[in-house]
PDB file of C-alpha atoms and ligand atoms in Angstrom:
ATOM      1  CA  MET A   1     -99.916  29.193 115.022  1.00  0.00           C
ATOM      2  CA  SER A   2    -100.794  28.690 111.340  1.00  0.00           C
ATOM      3  CA  SER A   3    -103.135  31.106 109.614  1.00  0.00           C
ATOM      4  CA  SER A   4    -106.486  29.783 108.407  1.00  0.00           C
ATOM      5  CA  VAL A   5    -107.340  32.983 106.474  1.00  0.00           C
ATOM      6  CA  GLN A   6    -107.974  32.321 102.821  1.00  0.00           C
ATOM      7  CA  LEU A   7    -108.883  35.337 100.773  1.00  0.00           C
ATOM      8  CA  ARG A   8    -111.546  34.396  98.263  1.00  0.00           C
ATOM      9  CA  SER A   9    -113.191  37.788  98.031  1.00  0.00           C
ATOM     10  CA  THR A  10    -112.145  41.355  98.174  1.00  0.00           C
ATOM     11  CA  ASP A  11    -115.396  42.431  99.819  1.00  0.00           C
ATOM     12  CA  PRO A  12    -114.423  44.350 102.987  1.00  0.00           C
ATOM     13  CA  GLN A  13    -117.316  42.670 104.893  1.00  0.00           C
ATOM     14  CA  ASP A  14    -115.960  39.261 103.989  1.00  0.00           C
ATOM     15  CA  LEU A  15    -112.494  40.343 104.961  1.00  0.00           C
ATOM     16  CA  ILE A  16    -113.691  41.576 108.341  1.00  0.00           C
ATOM     17  CA  ARG A  17    -115.620  38.361 108.943  1.00  0.00           C
ATOM     18  CA  LEU A  18    -112.592  36.269 108.026  1.00  0.00           C
ATOM     19  CA  LEU A  19    -110.357  38.302 110.263  1.00  0.00           C
ATOM     20  CA  GLN A  20    -112.868  37.951 113.099  1.00  0.00           C
ATOM     21  CA  GLU A  21    -112.942  34.188 112.597  1.00  0.00           C
ATOM     22  CA  GLU A  22    -109.166  34.122 112.575  1.00  0.00           C
ATOM     23  CA  LEU A  23    -109.077  36.205 115.768  1.00  0.00           C
ATOM     24  CA  ALA A  24    -111.612  33.919 117.451  1.00  0.00           C
ATOM     25  CA  GLN A  25    -109.581  30.860 116.447  1.00  0.00           C
ATOM     26  CA  THR A  26    -106.390  32.459 117.773  1.00  0.00           C
ATOM     27  CA  ASN A  27    -108.207  33.338 121.000  1.00  0.00           C
ATOM     28  CA  ARG A  28    -109.386  29.753 121.378  1.00  0.00           C
ATOM     29  CA  GLU A  29    -105.841  28.496 120.843  1.00  0.00           C
ATOM     30  CA  VAL A  30    -104.426  30.997 123.358  1.00  0.00           C
ATOM     31  CA  MET A  31    -107.136  30.003 125.851  1.00  0.00           C
ATOM     32  CA  SER A  32    -106.403  26.331 125.464  1.00  0.00           C
ATOM     33  CA  LEU A  33    -102.638  26.965 125.804  1.00  0.00           C
ATOM     34  CA  THR A  34    -103.266  29.098 128.891  1.00  0.00           C
ATOM     35  CA  LEU A  35    -105.392  26.335 130.392  1.00  0.00           C
ATOM     36  CA  GLU A  36    -102.703  23.774 129.602  1.00  0.00           C
ATOM     37  CA  LEU A  37    -100.062  26.042 131.137  1.00  0.00           C
ATOM     38  CA  ASP A  38    -102.206  26.600 134.243  1.00  0.00           C
ATOM     39  CA  LYS A  39    -102.680  22.855 134.592  1.00  0.00           C
ATOM     40  CA  ARG A  40     -98.947  22.235 134.322  1.00  0.00           C
ATOM     41  CA  VAL A  41     -98.097  25.006 136.795  1.00  0.00           C
ATOM     42  CA  GLU A  42    -100.680  23.555 139.178  1.00  0.00           C
ATOM     43  CA  GLN A  43     -99.260  20.038 138.829  1.00  0.00           C
ATOM     44  CA  ARG A  44     -95.682  21.282 139.296  1.00  0.00           C
ATOM     45  CA  THR A  45     -96.654  23.392 142.328  1.00  0.00           C
ATOM     46  CA  ALA A  46     -98.439  20.409 143.883  1.00  0.00           C
ATOM     47  CA  ALA A  47     -95.384  18.198 143.296  1.00  0.00           C
ATOM     48  CA  LEU A  48     -93.062  20.840 144.780  1.00  0.00           C
ATOM     49  CA  GLN A  49     -95.356  21.323 147.769  1.00  0.00           C
ATOM     50  CA  ALA A  50     -95.479  17.571 148.367  1.00  0.00           C
ATOM     51  CA  ALA A  51     -91.666  17.380 148.157  1.00  0.00           C
ATOM     52  CA  GLN A  52     -91.352  20.336 150.554  1.00  0.00           C
ATOM     53  CA  ARG A  53     -93.802  18.717 153.008  1.00  0.00           C
ATOM     54  CA  GLU A  54     -91.839  15.469 152.848  1.00  0.00           C
ATOM     55  CA  LEU A  55     -88.563  17.338 153.419  1.00  0.00           C
ATOM     56  CA  GLU A  56     -90.034  19.250 156.365  1.00  0.00           C
ATOM     57  CA  CYS A  57     -91.332  15.989 157.819  1.00  0.00           C
ATOM     58  CA  LYS A  58     -87.919  14.337 157.440  1.00  0.00           C
ATOM     59  CA  ASN A  59     -86.218  17.372 158.968  1.00  0.00           C
ATOM     60  CA  ALA A  60     -88.581  17.385 161.931  1.00  0.00           C
ATOM     61  CA  ARG A  61     -88.003  13.648 162.466  1.00  0.00           C
ATOM     62  CA  LEU A  62     -84.224  14.135 162.246  1.00  0.00           C
ATOM     63  CA  GLU A  63     -84.301  17.037 164.678  1.00  0.00           C
ATOM     64  CA  ALA A  64     -86.455  15.092 167.113  1.00  0.00           C
ATOM     65  CA  ALA A  65     -84.098  12.108 166.868  1.00  0.00           C
ATOM     66  CA  ASN A  66     -81.109  14.393 167.441  1.00  0.00           C
ATOM     67  CA  ARG A  67     -82.742  16.016 170.456  1.00  0.00           C
ATOM     68  CA  GLU A  68     -83.660  12.613 171.856  1.00  0.00           C
ATOM     69  CA  LEU A  69     -80.111  11.357 171.400  1.00  0.00           C
ATOM     70  CA  GLU A  70     -78.681  14.457 173.044  1.00  0.00           C
ATOM     71  CA  ALA A  71     -81.045  14.241 176.009  1.00  0.00           C
ATOM     72  CA  PHE A  72     -80.240  10.542 176.253  1.00  0.00           C
ATOM     73  CA  SER A  73     -76.444  11.053 176.309  1.00  0.00           C
ATOM     74  CA  TYR A  74     -76.883  13.830 178.862  1.00  0.00           C
ATOM     75  CA  SER A  75     -78.905  11.705 181.281  1.00  0.00           C
ATOM     76  CA  VAL A  76     -76.747   8.621 180.682  1.00  0.00           C
ATOM     77  CA  SER A  77     -73.644  10.643 181.559  1.00  0.00           C
ATOM     78  CA  HIS A  78     -75.304  11.919 184.723  1.00  0.00           C
ATOM     79  CA  ASP A  79     -76.656   8.523 185.784  1.00  0.00           C
ATOM     80  CA  LEU A  80     -73.317   6.843 185.167  1.00  0.00           C
ATOM     81  CA  ARG A  81     -71.492   9.202 187.511  1.00  0.00           C
ATOM     82  CA  ALA A  82     -73.080   7.951 190.769  1.00  0.00           C
ATOM     83  CA  PRO A  83     -72.232   4.218 190.462  1.00  0.00           C
ATOM     84  CA  LEU A  84     -68.784   5.138 189.167  1.00  0.00           C
ATOM     85  CA  ARG A  85     -68.121   7.303 192.233  1.00  0.00           C
ATOM     86  CA  HIS A  86     -69.176   4.378 194.455  1.00  0.00           C
ATOM     87  CA  LEU A  87     -66.822   2.063 192.619  1.00  0.00           C
ATOM     88  CA  GLN A  88     -63.956   4.540 192.981  1.00  0.00           C
ATOM     89  CA  GLY A  89     -64.746   5.234 196.661  1.00  0.00           C
ATOM     90  CA  PHE A  90     -64.935   1.567 197.715  1.00  0.00           C
ATOM     91  CA  THR A  91     -61.800   0.625 195.752  1.00  0.00           C
ATOM     92  CA  GLN A  92     -59.865   3.437 197.393  1.00  0.00           C
ATOM     93  CA  ALA A  93     -61.230   2.402 200.828  1.00  0.00           C
ATOM     94  CA  LEU A  94     -60.122  -1.178 200.176  1.00  0.00           C
ATOM     95  CA  GLN A  95     -56.658   0.045 199.158  1.00  0.00           C
ATOM     96  CA  GLU A  96     -56.324   2.201 202.271  1.00  0.00           C
ATOM     97  CA  GLU A  97     -57.859  -0.122 204.875  1.00  0.00           C
ATOM     98  CA  GLY A  98     -57.009  -3.594 203.659  1.00  0.00           C
ATOM     99  CA  GLY A  99     -54.011  -2.786 201.485  1.00  0.00           C
ATOM    100  CA  ASP A 100     -51.376  -4.420 203.741  1.00  0.00           C
ATOM    101  CA  GLN A 101     -53.361  -7.643 204.111  1.00  0.00           C
ATOM    102  CA  LEU A 102     -53.635  -8.040 200.360  1.00  0.00           C
ATOM    103  CA  SER A 103     -51.232  -9.898 198.119  1.00  0.00           C
ATOM    104  CA  PRO A 104     -49.222  -7.794 195.626  1.00  0.00           C
ATOM    105  CA  GLU A 105     -51.368  -9.343 192.893  1.00  0.00           C
ATOM    106  CA  ALA A 106     -54.617  -8.208 194.562  1.00  0.00           C
ATOM    107  CA  ARG A 107     -53.168  -4.704 195.074  1.00  0.00           C
ATOM    108  CA  GLU A 108     -52.319  -4.575 191.357  1.00  0.00           C
ATOM    109  CA  TYR A 109     -55.923  -5.548 190.549  1.00  0.00           C
ATOM    110  CA  LEU A 110     -57.199  -2.686 192.689  1.00  0.00           C
ATOM    111  CA  ARG A 111     -54.825  -0.282 190.934  1.00  0.00           C
ATOM    112  CA  LEU A 112     -56.131  -1.459 187.553  1.00  0.00           C
ATOM    113  CA  ILE A 113     -59.749  -1.097 188.696  1.00  0.00           C
ATOM    114  CA  LEU A 114     -59.035   2.496 189.745  1.00  0.00           C
ATOM    115  CA  ARG A 115     -57.338   3.249 186.438  1.00  0.00           C
ATOM    116  CA  SER A 116     -60.340   1.928 184.539  1.00  0.00           C
ATOM    117  CA  THR A 117     -62.722   4.040 186.613  1.00  0.00           C
ATOM    118  CA  GLU A 118     -60.581   7.112 185.790  1.00  0.00           C
ATOM    119  CA  THR A 119     -60.769   6.292 182.067  1.00  0.00           C
ATOM    120  CA  MET A 120     -64.525   5.882 182.357  1.00  0.00           C
ATOM    121  CA  SER A 121     -64.800   9.156 184.228  1.00  0.00           C
ATOM    122  CA  THR A 122     -62.960  10.926 181.371  1.00  0.00           C
ATOM    123  CA  LEU A 123     -65.283   9.290 178.842  1.00  0.00           C
ATOM    124  CA  ILE A 124     -68.319  10.495 180.801  1.00  0.00           C
ATOM    125  CA  ASP A 125     -66.885  14.043 180.996  1.00  0.00           C
ATOM    126  CA  ASP A 126     -66.348  14.014 177.232  1.00  0.00           C
ATOM    127  CA  LEU A 127     -69.829  12.632 176.600  1.00  0.00           C
ATOM    128  CA  LEU A 128     -71.292  15.362 178.803  1.00  0.00           C
ATOM    129  CA  SER A 129     -69.339  18.014 176.935  1.00  0.00           C
ATOM    130  CA  PHE A 130     -70.648  16.566 173.643  1.00  0.00           C
ATOM    131  CA  ALA A 131     -74.246  16.663 174.929  1.00  0.00           C
ATOM    132  CA  ARG A 132     -73.777  20.245 176.170  1.00  0.00           C
ATOM    133  CA  THR A 133     -72.311  21.378 172.828  1.00  0.00           C
ATOM    134  CA  ALA A 134     -75.228  19.818 171.049  1.00  0.00           C
ATOM    135  CA  GLN A 135     -77.847  21.464 173.256  1.00  0.00           C
ATOM    136  CA  LYS A 136     -76.417  24.907 173.955  1.00  0.00           C
ATOM    137  CA  PRO A 137     -78.115  27.626 171.891  1.00  0.00           C
ATOM    138  CA  LEU A 138     -75.886  29.185 169.245  1.00  0.00           C
ATOM    139  CA  GLN A 139     -74.730  32.748 169.889  1.00  0.00           C
ATOM    140  CA  PRO A 140     -73.708  33.974 166.464  1.00  0.00           C
ATOM    141  CA  GLU A 141     -71.427  36.979 166.111  1.00  0.00           C
ATOM    142  CA  GLN A 142     -68.638  38.195 163.824  1.00  0.00           C
ATOM    143  CA  VAL A 143     -65.586  36.008 164.529  1.00  0.00           C
ATOM    144  CA  GLU A 144     -62.089  36.854 163.275  1.00  0.00           C
ATOM    145  CA  LEU A 145     -60.605  33.435 162.600  1.00  0.00           C
ATOM    146  CA  ALA A 146     -56.942  34.491 162.186  1.00  0.00           C
ATOM    147  CA  PRO A 147     -56.398  35.589 165.830  1.00  0.00           C
ATOM    148  CA  LEU A 148     -58.653  32.788 167.076  1.00  0.00           C
ATOM    149  CA  VAL A 149     -56.487  30.139 165.383  1.00  0.00           C
ATOM    150  CA  GLN A 150     -53.310  31.841 166.701  1.00  0.00           C
ATOM    151  CA  GLN A 151     -54.757  31.631 170.231  1.00  0.00           C
ATOM    152  CA  VAL A 152     -55.635  27.965 169.758  1.00  0.00           C
ATOM    153  CA  VAL A 153     -52.082  27.194 168.562  1.00  0.00           C
ATOM    154  CA  ALA A 154     -50.731  29.026 171.631  1.00  0.00           C
ATOM    155  CA  GLN A 155     -53.174  27.193 173.897  1.00  0.00           C
ATOM    156  CA  LEU A 156     -51.866  23.879 172.547  1.00  0.00           C
ATOM    157  CA  ARG A 157     -48.262  24.797 173.434  1.00  0.00           C
ATOM    158  CA  PRO A 158     -47.915  21.912 175.944  1.00  0.00           C
ATOM    159  CA  GLU A 159     -48.445  19.433 173.084  1.00  0.00           C
ATOM    160  CA  GLN A 160     -45.613  21.102 171.165  1.00  0.00           C
ATOM    161  CA  SER A 161     -42.945  21.078 173.841  1.00  0.00           C
ATOM    162  CA  GLY A 162     -39.655  19.633 172.619  1.00  0.00           C
ATOM    163  CA  ARG A 163     -40.941  19.535 169.040  1.00  0.00           C
ATOM    164  CA  THR A 164     -40.396  21.854 166.110  1.00  0.00           C
ATOM    165  CA  ILE A 165     -43.600  22.091 164.139  1.00  0.00           C
ATOM    166  CA  ASN A 166     -43.487  23.508 160.642  1.00  0.00           C
ATOM    167  CA  TRP A 167     -46.666  25.629 160.789  1.00  0.00           C
ATOM    168  CA  GLN A 168     -48.152  26.820 157.481  1.00  0.00           C
ATOM    169  CA  LEU A 169     -50.899  29.257 158.394  1.00  0.00           C
ATOM    170  CA  GLY A 170     -52.881  30.573 155.449  1.00  0.00           C
ATOM    171  CA  VAL A 171     -54.997  33.717 155.419  1.00  0.00           C
ATOM    172  CA  LEU A 172     -58.193  33.189 157.384  1.00  0.00           C
ATOM    173  CA  PRO A 173     -61.286  35.393 157.029  1.00  0.00           C
ATOM    174  CA  ALA A 174     -63.860  36.617 159.524  1.00  0.00           C
ATOM    175  CA  VAL A 175     -67.038  34.525 159.668  1.00  0.00           C
ATOM    176  CA  ARG A 176     -70.360  34.692 161.434  1.00  0.00           C
ATOM    177  CA  GLY A 177     -70.703  32.041 164.118  1.00  0.00           C
ATOM    178  CA  ASP A 178     -70.568  31.113 167.768  1.00  0.00           C
ATOM    179  CA  GLU A 179     -67.025  32.005 168.825  1.00  0.00           C
ATOM    180  CA  ALA A 180     -66.707  29.509 171.700  1.00  0.00           C
ATOM    181  CA  MET A 181     -67.981  26.675 169.507  1.00  0.00           C
ATOM    182  CA  LEU A 182     -65.745  27.561 166.558  1.00  0.00           C
ATOM    183  CA  ARG A 183     -62.788  27.680 168.977  1.00  0.00           C
ATOM    184  CA  GLN A 184     -63.719  24.148 170.034  1.00  0.00           C
ATOM    185  CA  VAL A 185     -63.666  23.046 166.367  1.00  0.00           C
ATOM    186  CA  TRP A 186     -60.138  24.406 165.808  1.00  0.00           C
ATOM    187  CA  LEU A 187     -58.950  23.043 169.174  1.00  0.00           C
ATOM    188  CA  ASN A 188     -60.065  19.543 168.225  1.00  0.00           C
ATOM    189  CA  LEU A 189     -58.726  19.617 164.662  1.00  0.00           C
ATOM    190  CA  ILE A 190     -55.377  21.268 165.461  1.00  0.00           C
ATOM    191  CA  GLY A 191     -55.128  19.162 168.643  1.00  0.00           C
ATOM    192  CA  ASN A 192     -55.551  16.033 166.514  1.00  0.00           C
ATOM    193  CA  ALA A 193     -52.965  17.237 163.974  1.00  0.00           C
ATOM    194  CA  LEU A 194     -50.481  17.762 166.832  1.00  0.00           C
ATOM    195  CA  LYS A 195     -51.313  14.430 168.469  1.00  0.00           C
ATOM    196  CA  TYR A 196     -51.137  12.294 165.343  1.00  0.00           C
ATOM    197  CA  THR A 197     -47.841  13.845 164.118  1.00  0.00           C
ATOM    198  CA  ARG A 198     -46.201  12.980 167.448  1.00  0.00           C
ATOM    199  CA  ASN A 199     -44.044  10.230 165.894  1.00  0.00           C
ATOM    200  CA  GLN A 200     -43.202  12.236 162.799  1.00  0.00           C
ATOM    201  CA  PRO A 201     -39.610  13.622 162.979  1.00  0.00           C
ATOM    202  CA  GLN A 202     -40.496  16.609 160.755  1.00  0.00           C
ATOM    203  CA  PRO A 203     -44.079  17.516 161.637  1.00  0.00           C
ATOM    204  CA  ARG A 204     -45.826  19.895 159.280  1.00  0.00           C
ATOM    205  CA  ILE A 205     -49.287  21.331 159.894  1.00  0.00           C
ATOM    206  CA  GLU A 206     -51.042  23.441 157.301  1.00  0.00           C
ATOM    207  CA  ILE A 207     -54.162  25.457 158.074  1.00  0.00           C
ATOM    208  CA  GLY A 208     -56.043  27.346 155.430  1.00  0.00           C
ATOM    209  CA  CYS A 209     -59.211  28.488 153.745  1.00  0.00           C
ATOM    210  CA  ARG A 210     -60.401  28.359 150.156  1.00  0.00           C
ATOM    211  CA  PRO A 211     -63.484  30.107 148.844  1.00  0.00           C
ATOM    212  CA  GLY A 212     -66.016  27.606 147.471  1.00  0.00           C
ATOM    213  CA  ASP A 213     -69.388  27.834 145.773  1.00  0.00           C
ATOM    214  CA  GLY A 214     -71.513  29.820 148.267  1.00  0.00           C
ATOM    215  CA  GLU A 215     -69.377  28.564 151.131  1.00  0.00           C
ATOM    216  CA  LEU A 216     -65.923  28.825 152.677  1.00  0.00           C
ATOM    217  CA  LEU A 217     -63.784  25.694 152.850  1.00  0.00           C
ATOM    218  CA  PHE A 218     -61.396  25.341 155.799  1.00  0.00           C
ATOM    219  CA  PHE A 219     -58.805  22.620 156.264  1.00  0.00           C
ATOM    220  CA  VAL A 220     -56.193  21.322 158.694  1.00  0.00           C
ATOM    221  CA  LYS A 221     -53.611  19.131 156.983  1.00  0.00           C
ATOM    222  CA  ASP A 222     -50.843  17.164 158.679  1.00  0.00           C
ATOM    223  CA  ASN A 223     -48.137  14.680 157.702  1.00  0.00           C
ATOM    224  CA  GLY A 224     -48.683  12.377 160.688  1.00  0.00           C
ATOM    225  CA  ALA A 225     -49.921   8.831 161.233  1.00  0.00           C
ATOM    226  CA  GLY A 226     -52.834   9.184 158.799  1.00  0.00           C
ATOM    227  CA  PHE A 227     -55.649   6.619 158.695  1.00  0.00           C
ATOM    228  CA  ASP A 228     -57.299   4.048 156.479  1.00  0.00           C
ATOM    229  CA  PRO A 229     -59.635   6.077 154.191  1.00  0.00           C
ATOM    230  CA  LYS A 230     -62.168   3.232 154.416  1.00  0.00           C
ATOM    231  CA  TYR A 231     -63.046   4.569 157.889  1.00  0.00           C
ATOM    232  CA  ALA A 232     -62.999   8.276 157.010  1.00  0.00           C
ATOM    233  CA  GLU A 233     -66.742   8.674 157.692  1.00  0.00           C
ATOM    234  CA  LYS A 234     -66.797   6.500 160.827  1.00  0.00           C
ATOM    235  CA  LEU A 235     -64.254   8.734 162.598  1.00  0.00           C
ATOM    236  CA  PHE A 236     -66.930  11.382 163.099  1.00  0.00           C
ATOM    237  CA  GLY A 237     -69.063   8.995 165.188  1.00  0.00           C
ATOM    238  CA  ILE A 238     -69.160   9.043 168.988  1.00  0.00           C
ATOM    239  CA  PHE A 239     -66.302   7.036 170.584  1.00  0.00           C
ATOM    240  CA  GLN A 240     -64.944   5.972 167.184  1.00  0.00           C
ATOM    241  CA  ARG A 241     -61.157   5.602 167.226  1.00  0.00           C
ATOM    242  CA  LEU A 242     -58.718   3.990 164.831  1.00  0.00           C
ATOM    243  CA  HIS A 243     -55.599   4.260 166.947  1.00  0.00           C
ATOM    244  CA  HIS A 244     -54.889   2.269 170.072  1.00  0.00           C
ATOM    245  CA  PRO A 245     -54.838   4.255 173.371  1.00  0.00           C
ATOM    246  CA  SER A 246     -51.339   2.922 174.092  1.00  0.00           C
ATOM    247  CA  GLU A 247     -50.139   4.756 170.982  1.00  0.00           C
ATOM    248  CA  PHE A 248     -52.407   7.808 170.952  1.00  0.00           C
ATOM    249  CA  GLU A 249     -54.652   8.604 173.917  1.00  0.00           C
ATOM    250  CA  GLY A 250     -58.181   9.984 173.493  1.00  0.00           C
ATOM    251  CA  SER A 251     -61.906   9.350 173.896  1.00  0.00           C
ATOM    252  CA  GLY A 252     -62.956   9.440 170.254  1.00  0.00           C
ATOM    253  CA  LEU A 253     -65.317  12.379 170.724  1.00  0.00           C
ATOM    254  CA  GLY A 254     -63.362  15.292 169.220  1.00  0.00           C
ATOM    255  CA  LEU A 255     -64.497  14.800 165.632  1.00  0.00           C
ATOM    256  CA  ALA A 256     -68.103  14.056 166.691  1.00  0.00           C
ATOM    257  CA  ILE A 257     -68.119  17.436 168.460  1.00  0.00           C
ATOM    258  CA  VAL A 258     -66.597  19.125 165.380  1.00  0.00           C
ATOM    259  CA  ARG A 259     -69.287  17.643 163.117  1.00  0.00           C
ATOM    260  CA  ARG A 260     -72.140  18.633 165.452  1.00  0.00           C
ATOM    261  CA  ILE A 261     -70.906  22.229 165.762  1.00  0.00           C
ATOM    262  CA  ILE A 262     -70.328  22.655 162.037  1.00  0.00           C
ATOM    263  CA  GLU A 263     -73.715  21.127 161.193  1.00  0.00           C
ATOM    264  CA  ARG A 264     -75.337  23.591 163.571  1.00  0.00           C
ATOM    265  CA  HIS A 265     -73.590  26.375 161.622  1.00  0.00           C
ATOM    266  CA  GLY A 266     -74.982  25.013 158.341  1.00  0.00           C
ATOM    267  CA  GLY A 267     -71.695  23.498 157.165  1.00  0.00           C
ATOM    268  CA  ARG A 268     -70.248  20.076 156.282  1.00  0.00           C
ATOM    269  CA  THR A 269     -67.286  18.036 157.554  1.00  0.00           C
ATOM    270  CA  TRP A 270     -65.133  15.265 156.114  1.00  0.00           C
ATOM    271  CA  GLY A 271     -61.634  13.865 156.306  1.00  0.00           C
ATOM    272  CA  GLU A 272     -59.068  12.374 153.956  1.00  0.00           C
ATOM    273  CA  GLY A 273     -56.051  10.321 154.891  1.00  0.00           C
ATOM    274  CA  ALA A 274     -53.765   7.412 154.138  1.00  0.00           C
ATOM    275  CA  PRO A 275     -51.852   5.288 156.664  1.00  0.00           C
ATOM    276  CA  GLY A 276     -48.431   6.826 157.284  1.00  0.00           C
ATOM    277  CA  LEU A 277     -49.075   9.670 154.845  1.00  0.00           C
ATOM    278  CA  GLY A 278     -50.976  12.128 157.034  1.00  0.00           C
ATOM    279  CA  ALA A 279     -54.519  13.398 157.151  1.00  0.00           C
ATOM    280  CA  THR A 280     -56.539  16.416 156.091  1.00  0.00           C
ATOM    281  CA  PHE A 281     -59.768  17.402 157.819  1.00  0.00           C
ATOM    282  CA  TYR A 282     -62.152  19.796 156.098  1.00  0.00           C
ATOM    283  CA  PHE A 283     -65.156  21.809 157.148  1.00  0.00           C
ATOM    284  CA  THR A 284     -67.293  24.388 155.402  1.00  0.00           C
ATOM    285  CA  LEU A 285     -69.270  27.386 156.598  1.00  0.00           C
ATOM    286  CA  PRO A 286     -71.936  29.144 154.547  1.00  0.00           C
ATOM    287  CA  ARG A 287     -70.515  32.323 153.046  1.00  0.00           C
ATOM    288  CA  GLU A 288     -72.917  34.638 154.858  1.00  0.00           C
ATOM    289  CA  SER A 289     -72.206  33.030 158.224  1.00  0.00           C
TER     290      SER A 289
HETATM  291  N1  LIG B 301     -55.086  14.161 162.213  1.00  0.00           N
HETATM  292  C1  LIG B 301     -55.347  12.867 162.317  1.00  0.00           C
HETATM  293  N2  LIG B 301     -54.492  11.932 161.823  1.00  0.00           N
HETATM  294  C2  LIG B 301     -54.760  10.613 161.916  1.00  0.00           C
HETATM  295  N3  LIG B 301     -55.865  10.096 162.492  1.00  0.00           N
HETATM  296  C3  LIG B 301     -56.746  10.971 163.002  1.00  0.00           C
HETATM  297  C4  LIG B 301     -56.548  12.384 162.955  1.00  0.00           C
HETATM  298  N4  LIG B 301     -57.595  12.980 163.548  1.00  0.00           N
HETATM  299  C5  LIG B 301     -58.405  11.991 163.961  1.00  0.00           C
HETATM  300  N5  LIG B 301     -57.903  10.784 163.637  1.00  0.00           N
HETATM  301  C6  LIG B 301     -58.484   9.446 163.892  1.00  0.00           C
HETATM  302  O1  LIG B 301     -59.857   9.668 164.179  1.00  0.00           O
HETATM  303  C7  LIG B 301     -60.197   9.156 165.470  1.00  0.00           C
HETATM  304  C8  LIG B 301     -61.267  10.035 166.066  1.00  0.00           C
HETATM  305  O2  LIG B 301     -60.746  11.343 166.326  1.00  0.00           O
HETATM  306  P1  LIG B 301     -61.326  12.155 167.537  1.00  0.00           P
HETATM  307  O3  LIG B 301     -60.686  13.493 167.545  1.00  0.00           O
HETATM  308  O4  LIG B 301     -62.802  12.076 167.460  1.00  0.00           O
HETATM  309  O5  LIG B 301     -60.904  11.309 168.800  1.00  0.00           O
HETATM  310  P2  LIG B 301     -59.538  11.240 169.607  1.00  0.00           P
HETATM  311  O6  LIG B 301     -58.554  12.234 169.107  1.00  0.00           O
HETATM  312  O7  LIG B 301     -59.130   9.806 169.537  1.00  0.00           O
HETATM  313  O8  LIG B 301     -60.013  11.559 171.073  1.00  0.00           O
HETATM  314  P3  LIG B 301     -60.520  12.962 171.675  1.00  0.00           P
HETATM  315  O9  LIG B 301     -60.496  13.951 170.553  1.00  0.00           O
HETATM  316  O10 LIG B 301     -61.896  12.679 172.139  1.00  0.00           O
HETATM  317  O11 LIG B 301     -59.553  13.254 172.739  1.00  0.00           O
HETATM  318  C9  LIG B 301     -58.873   9.169 166.229  1.00  0.00           C
HETATM  319  O12 LIG B 301     -58.876   8.226 167.271  1.00  0.00           O
HETATM  320  C10 LIG B 301     -57.888   8.789 165.132  1.00  0.00           C
HETATM  321  O13 LIG B 301     -57.886   7.402 164.961  1.00  0.00           O
HETATM  322 MG1  LIG B 302     -59.270  14.276 168.989  1.00  0.00          MG
END
């Protein structure tokens, strides 16, 4: 603020008047700056409020869509069960009652029909479990991840029989979360690492945690079949699979369940891989969780 005081007289009255003028001018400038500042704060607040409203709207729409999808998969799974049971029942009846009148070819067809109904039944079970995971309320508590992961590795012993896995288990912290759901996350990720290293003569599975910015980063890394990184994001979708069932069995729901659970805990999920060079799957949890 530049001074407009110009001393032309030494008369104290003049001096006082000049100083008063200067003070009034300064006051006017301060007032106008305050008004300008108020206006800017108001504009900024309005913009922020509009952005917040838009975000809330988007969130509400996303949540509604999620709920709708979950309710849909739940009822689809239920409604699919009845016709499937009929199909299974009548095929079995045909096998038992008319089996000896049928040609070997026709009996083979019946066997294939039954096998397909079993596959479909597994898919429905998995879809139901996905819908349940998505709908069940979270029950957050303090969860010690080190023993939990040890239990999961022990639980997956059948997938390790006859194999020597080189396990690299890093230090894992305690987190806040739903224990049963977090167990499901590790079961799916470690289960995948075991499954997709099946053809690897020297399987190595590394599990660890790195502190990140306001979050904890967890990973499961293997040196198995790997995958084309082009599809890294797709793998988290329902029923998305890159490997043929004749090579690696599965429904393609494990990673979708992992993503849903981690999202519900406020975290993120992603995967990295290269064909023949193994895969690493990551998830984060907020630090306070
Ligand atoms: N560790 C891994 N290495 C290589 N590919 C993987 C790995 N984990 C997942 N994938 C790929 O991602 C796909 C989806 O994985 P996801 O766990 O959802 O399904 P799945 O293992 O095929 O079946 P499910 O888990 O339902 O039994 C798999 O079919 C596979 O192609
Ligand atoms: Mg899986």
